[in-house]
mmCIF file with all atom_site columns, C-alpha atoms in Angstrom:
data_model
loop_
_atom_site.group_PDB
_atom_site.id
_atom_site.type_symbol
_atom_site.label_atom_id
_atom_site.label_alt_id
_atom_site.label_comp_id
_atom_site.label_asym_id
_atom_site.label_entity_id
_atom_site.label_seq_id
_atom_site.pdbx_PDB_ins_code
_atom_site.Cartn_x
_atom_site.Cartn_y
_atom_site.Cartn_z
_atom_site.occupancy
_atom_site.B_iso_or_equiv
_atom_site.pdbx_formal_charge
_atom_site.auth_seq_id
_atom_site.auth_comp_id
_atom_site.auth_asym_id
_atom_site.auth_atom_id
_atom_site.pdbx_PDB_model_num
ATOM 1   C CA . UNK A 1 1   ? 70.847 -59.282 -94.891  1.00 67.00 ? 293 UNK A CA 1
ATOM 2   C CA . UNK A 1 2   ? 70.085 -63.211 -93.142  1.00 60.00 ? 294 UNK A CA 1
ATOM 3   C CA . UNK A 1 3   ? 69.738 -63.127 -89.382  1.00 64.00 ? 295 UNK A CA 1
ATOM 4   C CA . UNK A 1 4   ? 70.684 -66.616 -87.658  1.00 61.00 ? 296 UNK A CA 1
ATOM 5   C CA . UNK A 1 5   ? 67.280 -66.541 -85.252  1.00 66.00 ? 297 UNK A CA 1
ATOM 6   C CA . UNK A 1 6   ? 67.891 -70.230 -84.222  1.00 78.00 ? 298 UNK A CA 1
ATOM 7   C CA . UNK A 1 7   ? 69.085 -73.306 -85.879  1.00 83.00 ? 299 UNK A CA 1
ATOM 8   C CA . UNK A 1 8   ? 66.022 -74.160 -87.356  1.00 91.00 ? 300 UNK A CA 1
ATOM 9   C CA . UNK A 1 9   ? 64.969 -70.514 -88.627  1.00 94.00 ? 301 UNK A CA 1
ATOM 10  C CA . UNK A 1 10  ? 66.301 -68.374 -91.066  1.00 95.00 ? 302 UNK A CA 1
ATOM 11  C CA . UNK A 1 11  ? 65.228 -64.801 -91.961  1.00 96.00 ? 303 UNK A CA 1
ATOM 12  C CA . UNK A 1 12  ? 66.639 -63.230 -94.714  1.00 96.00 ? 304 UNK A CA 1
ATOM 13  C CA . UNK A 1 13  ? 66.109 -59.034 -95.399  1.00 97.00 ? 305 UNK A CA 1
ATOM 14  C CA . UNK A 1 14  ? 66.416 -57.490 -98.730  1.00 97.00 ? 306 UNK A CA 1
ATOM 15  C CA . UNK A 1 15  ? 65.626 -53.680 -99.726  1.00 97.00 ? 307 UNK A CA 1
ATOM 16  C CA . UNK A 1 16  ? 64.005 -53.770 -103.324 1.00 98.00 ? 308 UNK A CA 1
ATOM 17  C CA . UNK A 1 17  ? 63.278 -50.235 -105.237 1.00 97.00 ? 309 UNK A CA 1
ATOM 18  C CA . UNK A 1 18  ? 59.960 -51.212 -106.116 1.00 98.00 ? 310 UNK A CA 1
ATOM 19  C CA . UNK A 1 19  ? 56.662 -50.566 -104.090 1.00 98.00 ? 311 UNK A CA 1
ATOM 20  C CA . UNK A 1 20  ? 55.097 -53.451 -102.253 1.00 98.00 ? 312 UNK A CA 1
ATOM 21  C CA . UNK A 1 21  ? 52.046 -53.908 -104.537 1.00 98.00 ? 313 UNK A CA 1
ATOM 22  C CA . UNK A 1 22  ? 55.328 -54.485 -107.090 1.00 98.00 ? 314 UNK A CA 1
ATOM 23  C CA . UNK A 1 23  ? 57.797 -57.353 -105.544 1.00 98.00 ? 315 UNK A CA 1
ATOM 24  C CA . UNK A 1 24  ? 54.304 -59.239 -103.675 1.00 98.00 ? 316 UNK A CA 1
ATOM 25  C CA . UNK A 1 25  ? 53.023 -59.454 -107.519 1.00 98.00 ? 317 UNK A CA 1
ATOM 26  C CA . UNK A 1 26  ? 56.307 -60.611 -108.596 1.00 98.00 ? 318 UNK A CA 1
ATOM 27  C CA . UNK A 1 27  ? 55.775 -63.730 -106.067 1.00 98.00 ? 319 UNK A CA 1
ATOM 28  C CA . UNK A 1 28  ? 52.260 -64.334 -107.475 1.00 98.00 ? 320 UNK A CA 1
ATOM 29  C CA . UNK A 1 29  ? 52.845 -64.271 -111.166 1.00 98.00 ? 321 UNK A CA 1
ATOM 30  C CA . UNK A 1 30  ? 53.638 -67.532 -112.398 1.00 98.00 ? 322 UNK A CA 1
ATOM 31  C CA . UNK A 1 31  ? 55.336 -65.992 -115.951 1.00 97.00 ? 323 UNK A CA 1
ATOM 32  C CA . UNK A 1 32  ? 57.221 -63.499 -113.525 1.00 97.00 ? 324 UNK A CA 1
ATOM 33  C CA . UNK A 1 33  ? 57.917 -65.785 -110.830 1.00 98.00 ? 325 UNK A CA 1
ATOM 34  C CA . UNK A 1 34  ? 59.205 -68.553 -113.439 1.00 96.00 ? 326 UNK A CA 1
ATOM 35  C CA . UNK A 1 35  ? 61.615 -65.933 -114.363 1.00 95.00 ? 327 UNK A CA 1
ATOM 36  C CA . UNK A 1 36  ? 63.313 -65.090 -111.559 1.00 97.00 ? 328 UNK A CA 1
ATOM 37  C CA . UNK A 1 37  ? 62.726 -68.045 -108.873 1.00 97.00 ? 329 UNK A CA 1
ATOM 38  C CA . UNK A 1 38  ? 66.124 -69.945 -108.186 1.00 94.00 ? 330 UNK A CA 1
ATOM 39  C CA . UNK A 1 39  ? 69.648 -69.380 -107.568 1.00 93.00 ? 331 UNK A CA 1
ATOM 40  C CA . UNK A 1 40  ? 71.987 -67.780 -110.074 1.00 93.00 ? 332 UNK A CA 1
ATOM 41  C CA . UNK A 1 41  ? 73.137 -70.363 -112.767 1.00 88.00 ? 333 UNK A CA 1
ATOM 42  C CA . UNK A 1 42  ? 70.288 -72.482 -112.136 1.00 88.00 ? 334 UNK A CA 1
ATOM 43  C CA . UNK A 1 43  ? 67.324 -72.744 -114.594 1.00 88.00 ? 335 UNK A CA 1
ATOM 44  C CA . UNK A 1 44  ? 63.989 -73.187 -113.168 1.00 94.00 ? 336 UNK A CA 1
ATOM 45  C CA . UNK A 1 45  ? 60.743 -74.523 -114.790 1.00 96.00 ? 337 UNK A CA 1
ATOM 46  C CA . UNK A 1 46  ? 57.210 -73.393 -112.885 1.00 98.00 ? 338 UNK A CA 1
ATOM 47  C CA . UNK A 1 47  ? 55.267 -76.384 -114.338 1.00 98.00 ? 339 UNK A CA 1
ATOM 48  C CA . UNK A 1 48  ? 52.257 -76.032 -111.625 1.00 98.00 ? 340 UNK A CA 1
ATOM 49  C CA . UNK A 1 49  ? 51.579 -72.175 -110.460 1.00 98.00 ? 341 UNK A CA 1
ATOM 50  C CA . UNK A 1 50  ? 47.766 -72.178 -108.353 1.00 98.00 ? 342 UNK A CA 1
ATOM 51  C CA . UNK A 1 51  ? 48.496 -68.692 -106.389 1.00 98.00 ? 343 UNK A CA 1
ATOM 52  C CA . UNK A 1 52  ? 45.800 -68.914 -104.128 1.00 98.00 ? 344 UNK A CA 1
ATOM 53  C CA . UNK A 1 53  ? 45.336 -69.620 -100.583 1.00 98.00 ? 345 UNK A CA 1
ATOM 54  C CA . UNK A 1 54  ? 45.441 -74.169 -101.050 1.00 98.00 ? 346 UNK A CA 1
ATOM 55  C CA . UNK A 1 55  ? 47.048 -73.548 -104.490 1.00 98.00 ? 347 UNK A CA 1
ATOM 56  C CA . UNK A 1 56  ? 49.954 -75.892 -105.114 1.00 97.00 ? 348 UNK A CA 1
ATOM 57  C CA . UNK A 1 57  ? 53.239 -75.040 -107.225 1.00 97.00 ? 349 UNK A CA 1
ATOM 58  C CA . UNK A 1 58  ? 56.258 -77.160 -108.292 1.00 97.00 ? 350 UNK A CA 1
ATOM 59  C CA . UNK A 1 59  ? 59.702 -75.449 -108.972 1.00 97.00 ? 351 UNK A CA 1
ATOM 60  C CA . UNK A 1 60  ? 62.209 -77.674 -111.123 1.00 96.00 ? 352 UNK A CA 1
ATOM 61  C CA . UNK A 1 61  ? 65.498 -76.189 -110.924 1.00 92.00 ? 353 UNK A CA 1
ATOM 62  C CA . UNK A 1 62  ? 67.906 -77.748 -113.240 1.00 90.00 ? 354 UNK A CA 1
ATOM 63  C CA . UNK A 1 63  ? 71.411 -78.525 -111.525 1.00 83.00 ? 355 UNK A CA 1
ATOM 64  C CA . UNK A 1 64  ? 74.889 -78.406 -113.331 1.00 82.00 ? 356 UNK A CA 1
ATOM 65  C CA . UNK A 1 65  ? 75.161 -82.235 -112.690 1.00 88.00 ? 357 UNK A CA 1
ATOM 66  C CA . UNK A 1 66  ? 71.456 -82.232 -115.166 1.00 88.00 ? 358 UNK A CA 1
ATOM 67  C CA . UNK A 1 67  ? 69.884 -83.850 -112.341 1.00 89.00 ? 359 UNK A CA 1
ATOM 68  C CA . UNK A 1 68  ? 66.363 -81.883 -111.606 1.00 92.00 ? 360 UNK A CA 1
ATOM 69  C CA . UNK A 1 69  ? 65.536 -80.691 -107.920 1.00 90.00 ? 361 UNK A CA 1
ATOM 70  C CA . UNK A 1 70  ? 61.699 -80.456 -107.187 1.00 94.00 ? 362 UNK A CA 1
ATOM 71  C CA . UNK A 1 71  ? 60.569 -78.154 -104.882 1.00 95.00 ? 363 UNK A CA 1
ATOM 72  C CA . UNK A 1 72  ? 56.859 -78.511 -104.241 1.00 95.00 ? 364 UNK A CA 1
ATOM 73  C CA . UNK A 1 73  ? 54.489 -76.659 -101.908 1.00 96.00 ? 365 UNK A CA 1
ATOM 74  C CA . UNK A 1 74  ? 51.034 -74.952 -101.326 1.00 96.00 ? 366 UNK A CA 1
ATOM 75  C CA . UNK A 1 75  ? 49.793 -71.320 -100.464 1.00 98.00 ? 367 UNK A CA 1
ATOM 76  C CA . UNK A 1 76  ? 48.408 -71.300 -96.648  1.00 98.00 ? 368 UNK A CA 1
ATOM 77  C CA . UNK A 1 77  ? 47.612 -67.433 -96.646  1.00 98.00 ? 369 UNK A CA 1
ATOM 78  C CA . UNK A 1 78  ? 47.542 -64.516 -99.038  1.00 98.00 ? 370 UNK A CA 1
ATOM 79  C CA . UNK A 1 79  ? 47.357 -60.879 -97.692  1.00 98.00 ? 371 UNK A CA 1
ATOM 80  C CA . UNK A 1 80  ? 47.717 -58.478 -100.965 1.00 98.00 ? 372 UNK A CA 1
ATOM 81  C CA . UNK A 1 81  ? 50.610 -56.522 -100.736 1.00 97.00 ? 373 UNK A CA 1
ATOM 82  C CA . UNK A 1 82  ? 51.256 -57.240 -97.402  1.00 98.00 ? 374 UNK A CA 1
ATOM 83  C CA . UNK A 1 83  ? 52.232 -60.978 -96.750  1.00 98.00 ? 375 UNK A CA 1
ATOM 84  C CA . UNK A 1 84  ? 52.365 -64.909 -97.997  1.00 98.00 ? 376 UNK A CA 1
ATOM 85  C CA . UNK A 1 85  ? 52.558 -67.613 -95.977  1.00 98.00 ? 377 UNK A CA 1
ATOM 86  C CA . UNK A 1 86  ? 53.431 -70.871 -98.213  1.00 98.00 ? 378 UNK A CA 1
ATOM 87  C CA . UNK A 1 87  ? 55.139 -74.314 -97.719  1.00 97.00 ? 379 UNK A CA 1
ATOM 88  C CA . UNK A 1 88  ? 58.257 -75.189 -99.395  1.00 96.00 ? 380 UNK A CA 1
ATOM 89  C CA . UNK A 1 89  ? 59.396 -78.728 -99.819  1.00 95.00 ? 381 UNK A CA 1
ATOM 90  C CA . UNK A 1 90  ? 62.656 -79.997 -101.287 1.00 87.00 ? 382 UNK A CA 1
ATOM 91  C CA . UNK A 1 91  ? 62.352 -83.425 -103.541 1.00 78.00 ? 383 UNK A CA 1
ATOM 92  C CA . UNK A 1 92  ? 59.102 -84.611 -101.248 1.00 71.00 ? 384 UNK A CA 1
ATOM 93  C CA . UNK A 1 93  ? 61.112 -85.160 -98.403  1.00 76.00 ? 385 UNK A CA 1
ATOM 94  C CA . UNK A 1 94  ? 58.692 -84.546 -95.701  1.00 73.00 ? 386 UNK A CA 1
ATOM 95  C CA . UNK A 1 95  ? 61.874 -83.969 -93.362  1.00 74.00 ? 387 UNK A CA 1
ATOM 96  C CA . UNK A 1 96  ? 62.915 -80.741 -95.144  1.00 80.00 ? 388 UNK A CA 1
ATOM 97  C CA . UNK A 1 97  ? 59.211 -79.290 -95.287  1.00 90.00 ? 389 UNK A CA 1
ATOM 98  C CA . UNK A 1 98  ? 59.638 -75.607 -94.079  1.00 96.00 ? 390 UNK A CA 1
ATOM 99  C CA . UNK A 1 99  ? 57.139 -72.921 -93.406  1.00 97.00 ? 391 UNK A CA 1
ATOM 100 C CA . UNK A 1 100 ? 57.974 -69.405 -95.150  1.00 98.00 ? 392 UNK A CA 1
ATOM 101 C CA . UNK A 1 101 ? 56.844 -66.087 -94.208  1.00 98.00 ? 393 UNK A CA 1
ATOM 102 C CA . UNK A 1 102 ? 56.848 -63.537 -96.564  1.00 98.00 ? 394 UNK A CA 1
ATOM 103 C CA . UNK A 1 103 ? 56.494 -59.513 -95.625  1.00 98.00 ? 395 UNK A CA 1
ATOM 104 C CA . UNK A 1 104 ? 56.549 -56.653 -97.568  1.00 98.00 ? 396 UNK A CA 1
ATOM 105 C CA . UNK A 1 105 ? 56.915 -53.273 -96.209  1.00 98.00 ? 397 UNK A CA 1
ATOM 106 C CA . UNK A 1 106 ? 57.179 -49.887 -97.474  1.00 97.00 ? 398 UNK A CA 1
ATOM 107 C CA . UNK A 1 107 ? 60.292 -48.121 -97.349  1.00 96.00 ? 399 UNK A CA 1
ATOM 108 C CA . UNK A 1 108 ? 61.890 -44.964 -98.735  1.00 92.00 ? 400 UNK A CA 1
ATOM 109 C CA . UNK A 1 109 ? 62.388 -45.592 -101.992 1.00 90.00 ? 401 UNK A CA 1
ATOM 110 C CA . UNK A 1 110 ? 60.315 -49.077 -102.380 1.00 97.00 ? 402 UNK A CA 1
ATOM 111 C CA . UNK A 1 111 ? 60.335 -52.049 -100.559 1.00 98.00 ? 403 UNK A CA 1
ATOM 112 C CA . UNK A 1 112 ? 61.728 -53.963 -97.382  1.00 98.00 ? 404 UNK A CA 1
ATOM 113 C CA . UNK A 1 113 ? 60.782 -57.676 -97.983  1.00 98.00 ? 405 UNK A CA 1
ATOM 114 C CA . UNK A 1 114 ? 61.314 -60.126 -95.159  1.00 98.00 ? 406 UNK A CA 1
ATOM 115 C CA . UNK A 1 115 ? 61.445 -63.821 -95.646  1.00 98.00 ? 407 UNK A CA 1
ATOM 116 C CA . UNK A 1 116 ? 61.151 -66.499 -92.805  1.00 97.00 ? 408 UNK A CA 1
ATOM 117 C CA . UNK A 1 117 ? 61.587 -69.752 -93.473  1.00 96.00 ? 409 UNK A CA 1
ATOM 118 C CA . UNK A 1 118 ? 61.286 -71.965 -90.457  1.00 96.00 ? 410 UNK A CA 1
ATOM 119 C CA . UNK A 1 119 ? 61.948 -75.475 -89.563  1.00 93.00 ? 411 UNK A CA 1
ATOM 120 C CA . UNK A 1 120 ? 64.936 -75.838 -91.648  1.00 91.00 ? 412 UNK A CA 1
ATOM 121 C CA . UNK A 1 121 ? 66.748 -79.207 -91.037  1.00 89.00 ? 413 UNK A CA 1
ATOM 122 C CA . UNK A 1 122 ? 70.262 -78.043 -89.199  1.00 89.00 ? 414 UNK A CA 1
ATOM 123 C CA . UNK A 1 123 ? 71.905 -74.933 -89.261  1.00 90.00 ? 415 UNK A CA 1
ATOM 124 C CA . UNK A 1 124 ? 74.243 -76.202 -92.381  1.00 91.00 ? 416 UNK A CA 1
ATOM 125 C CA . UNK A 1 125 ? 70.620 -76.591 -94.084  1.00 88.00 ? 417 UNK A CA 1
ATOM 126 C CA . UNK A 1 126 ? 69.620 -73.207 -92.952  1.00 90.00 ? 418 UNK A CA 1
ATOM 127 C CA . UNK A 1 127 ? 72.558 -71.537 -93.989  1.00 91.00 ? 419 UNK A CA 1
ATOM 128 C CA . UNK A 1 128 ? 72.357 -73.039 -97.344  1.00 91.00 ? 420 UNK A CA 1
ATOM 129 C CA . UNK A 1 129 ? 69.288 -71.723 -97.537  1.00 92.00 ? 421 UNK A CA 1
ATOM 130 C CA . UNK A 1 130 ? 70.204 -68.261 -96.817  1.00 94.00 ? 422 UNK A CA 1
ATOM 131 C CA . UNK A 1 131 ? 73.196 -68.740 -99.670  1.00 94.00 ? 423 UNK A CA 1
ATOM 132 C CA . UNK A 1 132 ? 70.288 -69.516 -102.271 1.00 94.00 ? 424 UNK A CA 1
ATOM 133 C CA . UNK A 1 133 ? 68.249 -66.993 -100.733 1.00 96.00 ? 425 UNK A CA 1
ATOM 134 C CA . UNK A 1 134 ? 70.336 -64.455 -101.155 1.00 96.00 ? 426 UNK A CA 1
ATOM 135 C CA . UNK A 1 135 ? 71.553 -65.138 -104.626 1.00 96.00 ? 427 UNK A CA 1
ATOM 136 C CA . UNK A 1 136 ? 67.655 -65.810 -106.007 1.00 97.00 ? 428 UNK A CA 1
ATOM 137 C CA . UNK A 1 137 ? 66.839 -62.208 -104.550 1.00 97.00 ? 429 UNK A CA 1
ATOM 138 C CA . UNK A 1 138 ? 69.726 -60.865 -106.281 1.00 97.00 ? 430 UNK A CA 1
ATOM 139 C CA . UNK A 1 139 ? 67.761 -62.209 -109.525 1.00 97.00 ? 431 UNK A CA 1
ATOM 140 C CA . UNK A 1 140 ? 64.497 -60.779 -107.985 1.00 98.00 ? 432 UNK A CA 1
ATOM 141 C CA . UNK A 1 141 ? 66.337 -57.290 -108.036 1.00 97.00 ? 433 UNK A CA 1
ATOM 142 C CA . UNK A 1 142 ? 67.255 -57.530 -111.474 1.00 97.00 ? 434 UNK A CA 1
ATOM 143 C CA . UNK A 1 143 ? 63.765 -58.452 -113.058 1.00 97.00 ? 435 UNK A CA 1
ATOM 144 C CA . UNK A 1 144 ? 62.475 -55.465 -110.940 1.00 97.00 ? 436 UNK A CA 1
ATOM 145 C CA . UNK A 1 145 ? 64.800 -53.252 -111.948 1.00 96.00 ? 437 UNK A CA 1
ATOM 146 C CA . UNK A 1 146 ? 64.216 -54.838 -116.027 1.00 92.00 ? 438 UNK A CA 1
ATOM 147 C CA . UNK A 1 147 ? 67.702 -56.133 -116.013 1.00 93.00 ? 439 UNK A CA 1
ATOM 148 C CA . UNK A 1 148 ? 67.485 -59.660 -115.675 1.00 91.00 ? 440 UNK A CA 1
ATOM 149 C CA . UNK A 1 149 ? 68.912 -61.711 -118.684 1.00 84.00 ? 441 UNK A CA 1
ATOM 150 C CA . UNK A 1 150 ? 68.228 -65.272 -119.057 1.00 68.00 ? 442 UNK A CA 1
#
């Protein structure tokens, strides 16, 4: 589920049937991460993975036009199972730097993970966001579920 919470925040809600210990590992391992991270039809490479709190990362995702779309960033806090803060930063454009805010709660049945990503550039940035959001959890389902194909 994405909430609009203003035009420069977007928080996105997605029920996974996994525990928390489960889906917050799934954001800190770089072989898992790499294999899920990005939206459906993209390919990703996870060429730098430092999960820890001042640890970078860089996320190439591959786009059907070939060009490559960096997203770089850095771990600002780390609070096994229960949340991530981290920066995420589209093709070192310091204007489309956002903040995200990761949560994961116990539910029946597994997990309730809540992502906030604020200052997002306009509300057409944030709701593209919440498009790719929404599709890369879909792929974050699958690998927990052991159904994710490449």
């Amino acid at each position: 589920m994405t909430t609009t919470v203003d035009d420069a925040t977007l928080v996105v809600t997605r029920q996974f049937n996994a525990p928390p210990a489960r889906v917050f590992d799934a954001w800190m391992n770089h072989d898992e991460f790499q294999s899920w991270i990005g939206i459906e039809g993209v390919h990703c490479e996870v060429p730098e993975f430092d999960a820890r709190v001042g640890g970078r990362y860089r996320i190439n995702l591959q786009l059907s036009t070939g060009e490559i779309a960096p997203v770089t960033g850095e771990f600002r806090k780390i609070d096994a199972p229960r949340r991530i803060v981290l920066t995420w930063n589209w093709n070192n454009d310091p204007k489309r730097r956002t903040v995200i805010t990761l949560t994961f709660a116990p539910r029946e049945g597994g997990t309730e993970m809540t992502l906030r990503q604020e200052g997002v550039e306009s509300p057409e940035d944030r709701n593209n966001h919440g498009r790719g959001w929404n599709s890369t959890f879909n792929k974050l389902a699958a690998h927990l579920n052991g159904t994710l194909t490449a």
